[in-house]
CSV table of C-alpha atoms and ligand atoms in Angstrom, one decimal:
chain,number,residue,atom,x,y,z
W,1,MET,CA,31.8,-23.7,7.1
W,2,ASN,CA,32.9,-20.4,8.5
W,3,HIS,CA,28.6,-18.8,9.9
W,4,GLU,CA,30.6,-15.2,10.1
W,5,GLY,CA,31.9,-13.5,6.9
W,6,PRO,CA,30.0,-11.7,5.0
W,7,ASP,CA,29.8,-14.9,3.0
W,8,ASP,CA,26.8,-15.2,5.3
W,9,SER,CA,24.4,-12.6,4.5
W,10,VAL,CA,24.3,-13.4,1.1
W,11,SER,CA,23.5,-16.6,2.5
W,12,GLN,CA,20.7,-15.3,5.0
W,13,MET,CA,19.5,-13.2,3.0
W,14,LEU,CA,18.4,-16.5,0.5
W,15,VAL,CA,17.2,-18.5,3.5
W,16,HIS,CA,14.7,-15.5,3.4
W,17,LEU,CA,14.5,-15.7,0.0
W,18,ARG,CA,13.1,-19.3,0.6
W,19,ALA,CA,11.5,-18.3,3.9
W,20,ALA,CA,9.5,-15.5,1.8
W,21,HIS,CA,8.3,-18.8,-0.4
W,22,LEU,CA,7.2,-20.9,3.0
W,23,LEU,CA,4.8,-17.1,4.2
W,24,ARG,CA,3.0,-17.5,0.5
W,25,ALA,CA,3.1,-21.1,0.6
W,26,ALA,CA,1.1,-20.9,4.3
W,27,VAL,CA,-0.8,-16.9,3.0
W,28,VAL,CA,-2.5,-19.1,0.1
W,29,LEU,CA,-3.8,-22.4,1.8
W,30,ASP,CA,-5.0,-20.0,4.4
W,31,LEU,CA,-3.3,-22.1,6.8
W,32,ALA,CA,-3.1,-19.7,10.1
W,33,ASP,CA,-7.5,-19.2,9.7
W,34,THR,CA,-7.4,-23.1,9.3
W,35,LEU,CA,-6.1,-23.3,12.4
W,36,GLU,CA,-7.9,-21.0,14.3
W,37,ASP,CA,-7.6,-21.9,18.3
W,38,GLU,CA,-7.7,-25.9,17.8
W,39,ALA,CA,-4.3,-27.5,17.6
W,40,LEU,CA,-4.9,-29.7,14.0
W,41,SER,CA,-3.0,-32.7,13.7
W,42,VAL,CA,-1.7,-32.5,9.6
W,43,ALA,CA,-3.6,-34.8,8.5
W,44,ASP,CA,-6.3,-32.8,9.8
W,45,LEU,CA,-4.7,-29.0,8.4
W,46,ALA,CA,-3.7,-31.3,5.7
W,47,VAL,CA,-7.8,-32.2,3.8
W,48,ARG,CA,-9.3,-29.1,5.7
W,49,THR,CA,-6.6,-27.1,3.1
W,50,GLY,CA,-7.3,-29.6,-0.1
W,51,THR,CA,-3.1,-30.8,0.6
W,52,ASP,CA,-0.7,-33.4,-0.3
W,53,PRO,CA,0.1,-34.8,4.1
W,54,GLY,CA,3.1,-35.1,2.7
W,55,VAL,CA,4.0,-31.7,2.0
W,56,LEU,CA,2.4,-30.0,4.4
W,57,GLY,CA,4.1,-32.0,6.6
W,58,ARG,CA,7.3,-30.8,5.2
W,59,LEU,CA,5.7,-27.5,4.6
W,60,LEU,CA,4.8,-27.2,8.6
W,61,ALA,CA,7.9,-28.1,9.8
W,62,ALA,CA,9.9,-25.8,8.1
W,63,LEU,CA,7.6,-22.7,8.4
W,64,ALA,CA,8.1,-23.7,12.8
W,65,SER,CA,11.6,-23.1,11.7
W,66,PHE,CA,11.1,-19.7,12.6
W,67,GLY,CA,8.1,-19.6,14.9
W,68,VAL,CA,5.8,-19.8,12.0
W,69,PHE,CA,2.7,-22.7,14.7
W,70,THR,CA,4.4,-25.3,16.3
W,71,LEU,CA,4.4,-28.7,16.6
W,72,THR,CA,2.8,-28.7,20.2
W,73,GLU,CA,3.5,-32.0,22.3
W,74,ASP,CA,1.3,-34.3,20.6
W,75,GLY,CA,2.4,-33.8,17.9
W,76,ARG,CA,-0.5,-31.8,16.3
W,77,TYR,CA,0.6,-27.8,15.0
W,78,ALA,CA,-0.9,-25.0,16.8
W,79,HIS,CA,-0.4,-21.5,16.3
W,80,THR,CA,2.4,-19.1,18.0
W,81,ALA,CA,1.8,-14.9,18.3
W,82,LEU,CA,3.7,-14.8,15.3
W,83,SER,CA,1.3,-16.9,13.1
W,84,ARG,CA,-1.3,-15.1,14.3
W,85,THR,CA,-1.1,-12.5,12.5
W,86,MET,CA,-1.0,-14.3,10.2
W,87,CYS,CA,-5.4,-14.6,10.3
W,88,SER,CA,-6.9,-12.4,7.9
W,89,THR,CA,-8.9,-11.2,11.0
W,90,HIS,CA,-5.4,-9.9,11.6
W,91,PRO,CA,-4.1,-5.5,9.9
W,92,VAL,CA,-0.8,-7.9,9.4
W,93,GLY,CA,-2.6,-11.1,8.0
W,94,ARG,CA,-4.4,-8.3,6.0
W,95,ILE,CA,-1.1,-7.1,4.2
W,96,LEU,CA,0.2,-10.5,3.6
W,97,ALA,CA,-2.9,-11.3,1.8
W,98,GLN,CA,-2.5,-8.7,-1.1
W,99,ASP,CA,1.5,-8.8,-0.7
W,100,LEU,CA,1.3,-12.8,-0.9
W,101,LYS,CA,-2.2,-13.8,-2.8
W,102,SER,CA,-1.8,-12.9,-6.0
W,103,ASP,CA,-0.1,-15.0,-8.8
W,104,ALA,CA,1.1,-11.1,-10.8
W,105,THR,CA,2.2,-9.1,-8.1
W,106,TRP,CA,4.5,-12.2,-6.9
W,107,GLN,CA,5.1,-13.2,-10.9
W,108,ALA,CA,6.5,-9.1,-11.0
W,109,TRP,CA,8.6,-9.4,-8.4
W,110,SER,CA,10.8,-13.1,-9.6
W,111,ASN,CA,11.0,-10.4,-12.5
W,112,LEU,CA,13.5,-8.1,-11.3
W,113,ALA,CA,15.8,-9.0,-14.1
W,114,ALA,CA,14.5,-8.7,-16.7
W,115,ALA,CA,12.2,-5.6,-15.8
W,116,ALA,CA,16.3,-4.1,-15.0
W,117,LYS,CA,17.0,-5.2,-18.7
W,118,GLU,CA,14.1,-3.8,-19.6
W,119,GLY,CA,14.8,-0.2,-18.1
W,120,ARG,CA,11.0,-0.5,-16.8
W,121,SER,CA,8.2,-2.1,-15.1
W,122,PRO,CA,8.6,-5.9,-14.1
W,123,PHE,CA,4.6,-6.0,-13.8
W,124,ALA,CA,4.0,-3.9,-17.0
W,125,VAL,CA,7.2,-6.6,-18.9
W,126,VAL,CA,4.7,-9.4,-16.8
W,127,HIS,CA,1.2,-8.0,-17.5
W,128,GLY,CA,2.1,-5.9,-20.3
W,129,THR,CA,-0.7,-3.5,-18.5
W,130,ASP,CA,-0.2,-1.6,-14.9
W,131,PHE,CA,-1.2,-2.8,-11.7
W,132,TYR,CA,-3.9,-1.0,-11.4
W,133,SER,CA,-5.7,-1.7,-15.1
W,134,TYR,CA,-4.9,-4.9,-14.0
W,135,ILE,CA,-6.2,-5.7,-11.1
W,136,SER,CA,-10.1,-3.6,-12.0
W,137,GLU,CA,-9.8,-5.8,-15.4
W,138,HIS,CA,-8.5,-8.9,-14.7
W,139,ASP,CA,-8.4,-9.7,-10.6
W,140,PRO,CA,-11.3,-8.3,-8.2
W,141,GLU,CA,-9.9,-9.7,-4.7
W,142,GLN,CA,-6.9,-8.6,-5.8
W,143,ALA,CA,-7.8,-5.5,-5.3
W,144,ALA,CA,-10.4,-5.8,-2.9
W,145,ASN,CA,-6.9,-7.2,-1.2
W,146,PHE,CA,-5.8,-4.1,-2.0
W,147,HIS,CA,-8.0,-1.7,-1.4
W,148,GLN,CA,-8.4,-3.1,2.1
W,149,ALA,CA,-4.4,-3.6,3.4
W,150,MET,CA,-4.1,-0.1,2.4
W,151,ASN,CA,-6.9,1.1,4.3
W,152,ASN,CA,-5.7,-1.1,7.0
W,153,ALA,CA,-1.1,0.2,6.6
W,154,THR,CA,-2.7,3.6,6.3
W,155,GLU,CA,-4.8,3.6,9.4
W,156,GLU,CA,-2.0,4.5,11.6
W,157,ASP,CA,-0.6,7.0,9.9
W,158,ASN,CA,-4.2,9.2,10.0
W,159,GLY,CA,-4.2,10.9,13.7
W,160,ASP,CA,-0.8,12.6,13.3
W,161,VAL,CA,-1.9,13.6,9.5
W,162,VAL,CA,-4.6,15.4,10.1
W,163,ALA,CA,-2.1,17.4,12.7
W,164,ALA,CA,-0.3,17.9,10.4
W,165,LEU,CA,-1.6,19.1,7.9
W,166,GLY,CA,-3.1,22.3,9.7
W,167,LEU,CA,-6.9,21.8,9.1
W,168,PRO,CA,-9.2,24.7,7.4
W,169,ALA,CA,-12.2,25.6,10.4
W,170,THR,CA,-14.6,25.6,6.7
W,171,GLY,CA,-13.9,24.8,3.0
W,172,LEU,CA,-13.7,22.8,0.5
W,173,VAL,CA,-11.6,19.3,0.8
W,174,VAL,CA,-10.3,16.7,-2.0
W,175,ASP,CA,-9.6,13.2,-1.4
W,176,VAL,CA,-7.3,12.3,-4.7
W,177,GLY,CA,-7.5,8.9,-4.6
W,178,GLY,CA,-8.2,8.5,-2.0
W,179,GLY,CA,-9.2,5.4,-1.5
W,180,ARG,CA,-12.2,3.9,0.5
W,181,GLY,CA,-12.0,7.0,2.7
W,182,GLY,CA,-9.4,6.5,5.9
W,183,LEU,CA,-8.1,9.2,5.6
W,184,LEU,CA,-10.7,12.3,4.7
W,185,ARG,CA,-13.0,10.5,7.8
W,186,ASP,CA,-10.7,11.3,10.1
W,187,VAL,CA,-10.4,15.2,8.3
W,188,LEU,CA,-13.5,15.5,8.2
W,189,ARG,CA,-14.0,14.0,12.5
W,190,ALA,CA,-11.1,16.6,12.8
W,191,ALA,CA,-13.2,19.4,11.2
W,192,PRO,CA,-17.1,20.1,11.5
W,193,GLU,CA,-17.2,23.6,9.8
W,194,LEU,CA,-15.2,21.2,7.0
W,195,ARG,CA,-16.3,19.1,3.5
W,196,GLY,CA,-15.1,16.9,1.7
W,197,VAL,CA,-15.1,14.9,-1.8
W,198,LEU,CA,-13.3,11.5,-1.5
W,199,PHE,CA,-11.8,10.8,-5.6
W,200,ASP,CA,-11.0,7.9,-7.0
W,201,VAL,CA,-11.6,5.6,-9.3
W,202,GLU,CA,-15.4,3.8,-10.4
W,203,GLY,CA,-14.3,0.5,-8.0
W,204,VAL,CA,-12.9,2.1,-5.6
W,205,ILE,CA,-15.5,4.6,-4.6
W,206,ALA,CA,-18.4,2.2,-4.5
W,207,ASP,CA,-16.7,0.5,-2.0
W,208,ALA,CA,-16.1,4.1,0.1
W,209,LEU,CA,-16.1,3.6,4.1
W,210,PRO,CA,-20.0,2.9,4.7
W,211,GLU,CA,-19.5,6.0,7.9
W,212,LEU,CA,-19.1,7.9,4.6
W,213,VAL,CA,-21.9,7.4,2.5
W,214,SER,CA,-23.9,7.5,6.5
W,215,ASP,CA,-24.6,10.0,9.0
W,216,PRO,CA,-23.3,11.7,10.3
W,217,LEU,CA,-20.6,12.4,7.5
W,218,ALA,CA,-22.6,11.7,4.9
W,219,SER,CA,-24.3,15.1,4.8
W,220,ARG,CA,-20.8,17.1,4.7
W,221,CYS,CA,-19.7,14.2,2.7
W,222,GLU,CA,-20.0,13.7,-1.6
W,223,THR,CA,-17.3,10.8,-3.1
W,224,VAL,CA,-16.3,11.4,-6.8
W,225,ALA,CA,-15.4,9.1,-10.1
W,226,GLY,CA,-13.2,10.2,-12.0
W,227,ASP,CA,-9.6,10.3,-13.3
W,228,ALA,CA,-7.4,12.2,-11.9
W,229,LEU,CA,-4.8,11.7,-14.7
W,230,ALA,CA,-8.0,14.1,-17.0
W,231,ALA,CA,-9.7,16.1,-13.5
W,232,VAL,CA,-10.2,16.6,-10.2
W,233,PRO,CA,-13.4,17.7,-8.8
W,234,GLU,CA,-12.9,22.3,-8.8
W,235,GLY,CA,-12.5,24.3,-6.1
W,236,ALA,CA,-11.4,23.1,-2.9
W,237,ASP,CA,-9.1,24.7,-0.6
W,238,LEU,CA,-7.2,21.0,0.4
W,239,TYR,CA,-5.9,19.4,-2.9
W,240,LEU,CA,-4.7,15.6,-0.5
W,241,LEU,CA,-2.8,13.5,-2.3
W,242,ARG,CA,-1.5,10.7,-0.1
W,243,PHE,CA,0.3,8.0,-1.3
W,244,ILE,CA,-0.8,9.3,-5.3
W,245,LEU,CA,2.4,10.8,-7.5
W,246,HIS,CA,5.1,7.9,-5.8
W,247,ASN,CA,2.0,5.3,-8.2
W,248,TRP,CA,3.4,7.4,-11.4
W,249,GLY,CA,6.3,8.4,-12.9
W,250,ASP,CA,7.3,12.5,-13.5
W,251,GLU,CA,5.5,13.0,-16.5
W,252,ASP,CA,2.0,12.1,-14.8
W,253,CYS,CA,2.6,13.3,-11.7
W,254,VAL,CA,2.5,16.4,-13.6
W,255,ARG,CA,-0.7,15.6,-15.1
W,256,ILE,CA,-2.4,15.5,-11.7
W,257,LEU,CA,-0.7,17.7,-10.3
W,258,GLU,CA,-1.9,20.0,-13.7
W,259,SER,CA,-6.0,18.7,-12.8
W,260,CYS,CA,-5.2,20.0,-9.5
W,261,ALA,CA,-4.4,22.6,-10.6
W,262,ARG,CA,-6.8,23.8,-12.7
W,263,ALA,CA,-9.0,22.6,-10.6
W,264,ALA,CA,-7.3,24.6,-7.8
W,265,LYS,CA,-8.3,28.5,-6.2
W,266,PRO,CA,-5.2,30.9,-6.1
W,267,GLY,CA,-4.4,30.0,-2.9
W,268,SER,CA,-6.3,27.6,-2.6
W,269,ARG,CA,-3.7,24.1,-0.9
W,270,ILE,CA,-2.2,21.1,-2.2
W,271,VAL,CA,-0.7,18.6,-0.2
W,272,VAL,CA,1.7,15.3,-1.0
W,273,VAL,CA,1.8,12.9,1.6
W,274,GLU,CA,4.6,10.3,1.0
W,275,VAL,CA,7.7,8.7,2.7
W,276,LEU,CA,11.1,11.2,2.3
W,277,LEU,CA,14.1,9.4,-0.2
W,278,GLU,CA,17.2,11.2,1.2
W,279,LYS,CA,19.0,12.8,-0.5
W,280,SER,CA,21.9,10.0,-1.4
W,281,GLY,CA,24.0,7.6,0.1
W,282,THR,CA,21.9,4.1,1.3
W,283,PRO,CA,18.8,3.9,2.5
W,284,ASP,CA,16.8,2.6,4.9
W,285,ALA,CA,16.2,-1.4,4.2
W,286,TYR,CA,12.2,0.4,5.1
W,287,THR,CA,13.1,2.5,3.0
W,288,ALA,CA,14.7,1.5,-0.2
W,289,MET,CA,11.5,-1.7,-0.1
W,290,ALA,CA,9.2,1.4,-0.2
W,291,ASP,CA,10.8,2.0,-3.9
W,292,MET,CA,12.1,-1.4,-5.7
W,293,GLY,CA,8.4,-1.8,-4.4
W,294,MET,CA,6.7,1.4,-6.6
W,295,PHE,CA,9.3,0.0,-9.3
W,296,VAL,CA,8.0,-3.5,-9.3
W,297,LEU,CA,3.9,-2.5,-9.9
W,298,PHE,CA,4.3,1.1,-11.2
W,299,GLY,CA,7.3,1.7,-12.9
W,300,SER,CA,6.7,4.6,-9.9
W,301,GLN,CA,9.6,5.9,-7.0
W,302,GLU,CA,9.7,7.2,-3.5
W,303,ARG,CA,11.2,10.6,-4.4
W,304,THR,CA,13.7,13.5,-2.9
W,305,GLU,CA,11.8,17.1,-1.8
W,306,ALA,CA,13.7,18.7,-4.4
W,307,GLU,CA,12.1,16.4,-6.7
W,308,TYR,CA,8.1,16.4,-5.6
W,309,ALA,CA,8.9,20.7,-5.8
W,310,GLY,CA,10.9,19.7,-9.5
W,311,LEU,CA,7.1,18.8,-9.6
W,312,PHE,CA,5.0,20.7,-8.4
W,313,GLU,CA,7.2,23.8,-10.6
W,314,ARG,CA,6.6,21.9,-13.8
W,315,ALA,CA,2.3,21.7,-12.5
W,316,GLY,CA,2.2,25.6,-12.2
W,317,LEU,CA,2.6,25.4,-8.3
W,318,GLU,CA,4.4,27.5,-5.8
W,319,TYR,CA,6.8,25.1,-3.8
W,320,ARG,CA,5.9,25.5,-0.3
W,321,GLY,CA,7.7,23.3,1.7
W,322,SER,CA,7.4,20.1,3.4
W,323,THR,CA,6.5,19.1,7.2
W,324,ALA,CA,7.5,15.4,8.7
W,325,THR,CA,5.6,13.8,11.6
W,326,GLU,CA,7.4,10.0,13.2
W,327,SER,CA,6.9,8.0,9.7
W,328,LEU,CA,5.3,10.4,6.6
W,329,HIS,CA,6.5,13.5,5.1
W,330,LEU,CA,3.8,16.3,3.5
W,331,PHE,CA,5.2,18.8,0.6
W,332,GLU,CA,3.0,21.4,0.2
W,333,ALA,CA,2.5,23.3,-2.6
W,334,VAL,CA,0.0,26.8,-3.1
W,335,ALA,CA,-1.8,27.0,-6.6
W,336,ARG,CA,-1.5,30.7,-8.1
D,1,SAM,C1,-1.9,3.5,-3.1
D,1,SAM,S1,-3.2,3.7,-3.6
D,1,SAM,C2,-3.4,5.2,-1.2
D,1,SAM,C3,-4.5,5.4,-0.9
D,1,SAM,C4,-5.5,6.4,0.3
D,1,SAM,N1,-4.4,8.5,-0.3
D,1,SAM,C5,-4.3,6.3,1.4
D,1,SAM,O1,-4.3,6.7,1.6
D,1,SAM,O2,-4.5,5.5,1.5
D,1,SAM,C6,-3.6,4.8,-4.1
D,1,SAM,C7,-4.4,5.6,-5.4
D,1,SAM,O3,-4.9,5.7,-6.0
D,1,SAM,C8,-6.6,6.0,-6.9
D,1,SAM,N2,-5.9,5.6,-8.1
D,1,SAM,C9,-5.0,4.8,-8.7
D,1,SAM,N3,-5.4,5.7,-10.8
D,1,SAM,C10,-6.0,6.3,-9.6
D,1,SAM,C11,-6.9,7.4,-11.3
D,1,SAM,N4,-6.5,7.3,-12.7
D,1,SAM,N5,-7.6,8.1,-10.8
D,1,SAM,C12,-7.5,8.9,-9.5
D,1,SAM,N6,-6.8,7.5,-8.6
D,1,SAM,C13,-6.9,6.6,-8.9
D,1,SAM,C14,-6.3,3.9,-6.1
D,1,SAM,O4,-7.6,3.5,-7.1
D,1,SAM,C15,-5.8,4.5,-4.9
D,1,SAM,O5,-7.2,4.2,-4.0
């Protein structure tokens, strides 16, 4: 067989697709956590994970062919550097749990072709509702995994975003859809006179980070539950929306920005933080997958600068321009 032409690249994509299934099985069966620091025989691992030893042995051999776990000389399986990142204590492991544990999310990805025919989000095609409603109503484990993974995944960008924001020394900042509050915590730590409101849906607000709701930040920070499509807290000098608009179609984005426009004072800043989609051509794989991920779960998309500017203008806000950080863009408008 020829292993050098374009045919081989497509075969490689198929190998990686199957590898993704192996990875998912490892995550669902909690293999990485079960192994801990001890090398275990397949028989022991099978007992601890409630699996068939014959099937598990083949699964482990296949995973080891990708460097996930390794077979020791005495015939047991041990961690590799790669498989250690899959433990639930590691940030990558938490993202894997969020992405791979839920049947609902996996089924959505598997229905991409059907969704392309229907022209709507695979998640909605399969489950008949949107992702956030589904996880809060039917899948509390996925909801907890999602919000924790979001908080962890965005943690490393907080410093860059805070630096690029040019924070006011005083006044009020509202983090719209702020999740568990990692960004707001870092904003308030960077500007000791600033007050903050963490705004999100009820289930998420109930699980706000302990640092935000205890001293010393608690005296400068409120948590408010609500629906940004309807209204957001009034009177802020700065409204922050990080990774919010990419979860929504254009009409809902305009509704969220209109909520900000109604709540803001003239001159208040509204800053949207997102991944930038280039105007044309083929995006890099990371951006392309971010965009597909938005489509699969939310029927939404990543956007170009012109598209963000258009959404601000439709909501009656005056677009002022963008600032790049290493991996994200800040799109800024002011209230008229
Ligand atoms: C992708 S997460 C981003 C979280 C956070 N801004 C960050 O950067 O880590 C989107 C957030 O929007 C929240 N959200 C979803 N629907 C909402 C609504 N109708 N009103 C307010 N927040 C909402 C979700 O609960 C979630 O915390």
